[in-house]
mmCIF file of C-alpha atoms in Angstrom:
data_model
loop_
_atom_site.group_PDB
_atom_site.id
_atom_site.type_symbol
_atom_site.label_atom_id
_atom_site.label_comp_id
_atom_site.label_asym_id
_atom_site.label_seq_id
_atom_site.Cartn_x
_atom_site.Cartn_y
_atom_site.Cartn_z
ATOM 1 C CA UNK A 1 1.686 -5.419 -15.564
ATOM 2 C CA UNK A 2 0.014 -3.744 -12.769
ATOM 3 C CA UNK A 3 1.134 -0.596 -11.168
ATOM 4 C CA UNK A 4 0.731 -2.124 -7.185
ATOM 5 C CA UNK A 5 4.198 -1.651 -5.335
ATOM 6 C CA UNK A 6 5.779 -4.700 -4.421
ATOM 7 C CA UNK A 7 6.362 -4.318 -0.701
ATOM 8 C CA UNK A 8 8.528 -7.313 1.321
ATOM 9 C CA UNK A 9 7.233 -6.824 4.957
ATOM 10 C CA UNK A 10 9.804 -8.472 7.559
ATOM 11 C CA UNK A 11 12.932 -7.246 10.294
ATOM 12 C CA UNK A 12 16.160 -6.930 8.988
ATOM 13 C CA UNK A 13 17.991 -8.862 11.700
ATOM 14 C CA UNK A 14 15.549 -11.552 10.330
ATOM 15 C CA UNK A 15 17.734 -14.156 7.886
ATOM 16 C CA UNK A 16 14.157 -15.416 6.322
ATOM 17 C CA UNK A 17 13.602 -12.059 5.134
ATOM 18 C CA UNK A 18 17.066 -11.069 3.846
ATOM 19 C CA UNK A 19 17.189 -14.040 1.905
ATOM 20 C CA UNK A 20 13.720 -13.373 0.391
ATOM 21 C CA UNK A 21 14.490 -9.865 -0.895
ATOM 22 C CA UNK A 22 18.120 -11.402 -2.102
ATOM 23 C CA UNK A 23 16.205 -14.187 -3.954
ATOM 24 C CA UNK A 24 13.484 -11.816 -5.595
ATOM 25 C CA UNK A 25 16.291 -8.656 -6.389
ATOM 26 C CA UNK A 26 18.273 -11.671 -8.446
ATOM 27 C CA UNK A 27 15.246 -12.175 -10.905
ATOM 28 C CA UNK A 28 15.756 -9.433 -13.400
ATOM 29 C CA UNK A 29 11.822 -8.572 -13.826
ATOM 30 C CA UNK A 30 11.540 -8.030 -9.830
ATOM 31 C CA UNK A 31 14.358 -6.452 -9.749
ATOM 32 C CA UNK A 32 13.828 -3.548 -12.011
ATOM 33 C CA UNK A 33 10.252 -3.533 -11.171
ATOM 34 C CA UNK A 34 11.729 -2.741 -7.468
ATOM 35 C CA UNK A 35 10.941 -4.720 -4.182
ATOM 36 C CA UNK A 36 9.908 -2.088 -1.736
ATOM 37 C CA UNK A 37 11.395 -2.856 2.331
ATOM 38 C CA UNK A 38 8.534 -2.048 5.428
ATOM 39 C CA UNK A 39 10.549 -2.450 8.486
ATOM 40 C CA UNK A 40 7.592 -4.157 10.217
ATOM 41 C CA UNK A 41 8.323 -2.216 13.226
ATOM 42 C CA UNK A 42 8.534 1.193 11.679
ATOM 43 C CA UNK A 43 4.955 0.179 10.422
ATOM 44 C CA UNK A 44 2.489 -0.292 13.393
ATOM 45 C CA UNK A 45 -0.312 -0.449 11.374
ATOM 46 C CA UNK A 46 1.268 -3.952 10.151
ATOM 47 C CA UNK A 47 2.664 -5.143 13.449
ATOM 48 C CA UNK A 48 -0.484 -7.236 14.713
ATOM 49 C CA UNK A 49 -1.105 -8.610 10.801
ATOM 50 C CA UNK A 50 2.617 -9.902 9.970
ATOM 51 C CA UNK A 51 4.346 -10.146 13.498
ATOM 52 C CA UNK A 52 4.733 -13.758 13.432
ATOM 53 C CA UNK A 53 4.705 -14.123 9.856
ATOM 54 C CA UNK A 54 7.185 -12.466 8.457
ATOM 55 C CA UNK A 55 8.783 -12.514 5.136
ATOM 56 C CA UNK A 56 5.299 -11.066 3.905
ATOM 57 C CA UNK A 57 5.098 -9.819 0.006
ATOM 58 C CA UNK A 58 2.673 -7.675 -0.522
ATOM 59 C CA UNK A 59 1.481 -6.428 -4.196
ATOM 60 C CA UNK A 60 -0.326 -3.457 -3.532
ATOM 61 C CA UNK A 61 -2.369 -4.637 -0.305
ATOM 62 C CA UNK A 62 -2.788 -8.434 -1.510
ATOM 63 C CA UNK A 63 -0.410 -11.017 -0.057
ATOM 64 C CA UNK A 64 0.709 -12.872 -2.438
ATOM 65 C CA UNK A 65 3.440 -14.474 -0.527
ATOM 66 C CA UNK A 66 4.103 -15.968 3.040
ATOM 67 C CA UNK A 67 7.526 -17.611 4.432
ATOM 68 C CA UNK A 68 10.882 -18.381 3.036
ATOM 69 C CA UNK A 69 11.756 -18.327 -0.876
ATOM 70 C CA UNK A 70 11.834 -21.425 -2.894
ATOM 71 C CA UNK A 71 12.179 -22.577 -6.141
ATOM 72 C CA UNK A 72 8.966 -21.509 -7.510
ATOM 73 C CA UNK A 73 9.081 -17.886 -5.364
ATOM 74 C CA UNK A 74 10.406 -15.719 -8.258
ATOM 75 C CA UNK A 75 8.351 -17.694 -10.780
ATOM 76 C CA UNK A 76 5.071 -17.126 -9.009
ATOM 77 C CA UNK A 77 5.625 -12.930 -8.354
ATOM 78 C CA UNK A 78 6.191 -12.907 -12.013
ATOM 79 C CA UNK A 79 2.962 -14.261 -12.858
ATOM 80 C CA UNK A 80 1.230 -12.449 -10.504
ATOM 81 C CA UNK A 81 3.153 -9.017 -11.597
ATOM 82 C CA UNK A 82 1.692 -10.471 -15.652
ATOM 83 C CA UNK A 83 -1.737 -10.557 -13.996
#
């Protein structure tokens, strides 16, 4: 597995984003590899990439995904944590 922090870019009054890092912290791989929380706001530097994006999952700097989870979210970190 790579060594890239998983970062999960989004507000915390923002439901899409809570739900994301609940979805990916009940997979047991993502979980104790650790999802990493960037208060977009606290972040400026991020601010004019994810403002009206947000949930945002970063893997070091690479997006890897975009928007509410699904069915396939956990499955498709895990395979890109494998990569």
């Amino acid at each position: 597995m790579t060594g890239a922090a998983l970062r999960l870019v989004g507000h915390s009054d923002c439901e899409l984003c809570t739900d994301l890092h609940a979805l990916l912290l009940s997979d047991a791989t993502i979980a104790a590899r650790g999802v990493q929380w960037l208060e977009l706001p606290e972040h400026p530097e991020l601010v004019n990439l994810y403002l009206f994006r947000v949930p945002v999952l970063l893997l070091g700097e690479r997006e890897i995904w975009q928007g509410p989870g699904d069915t396939q979210t956990c499955a498709r970190v895990v395979a890109e944590l494998k990569a």
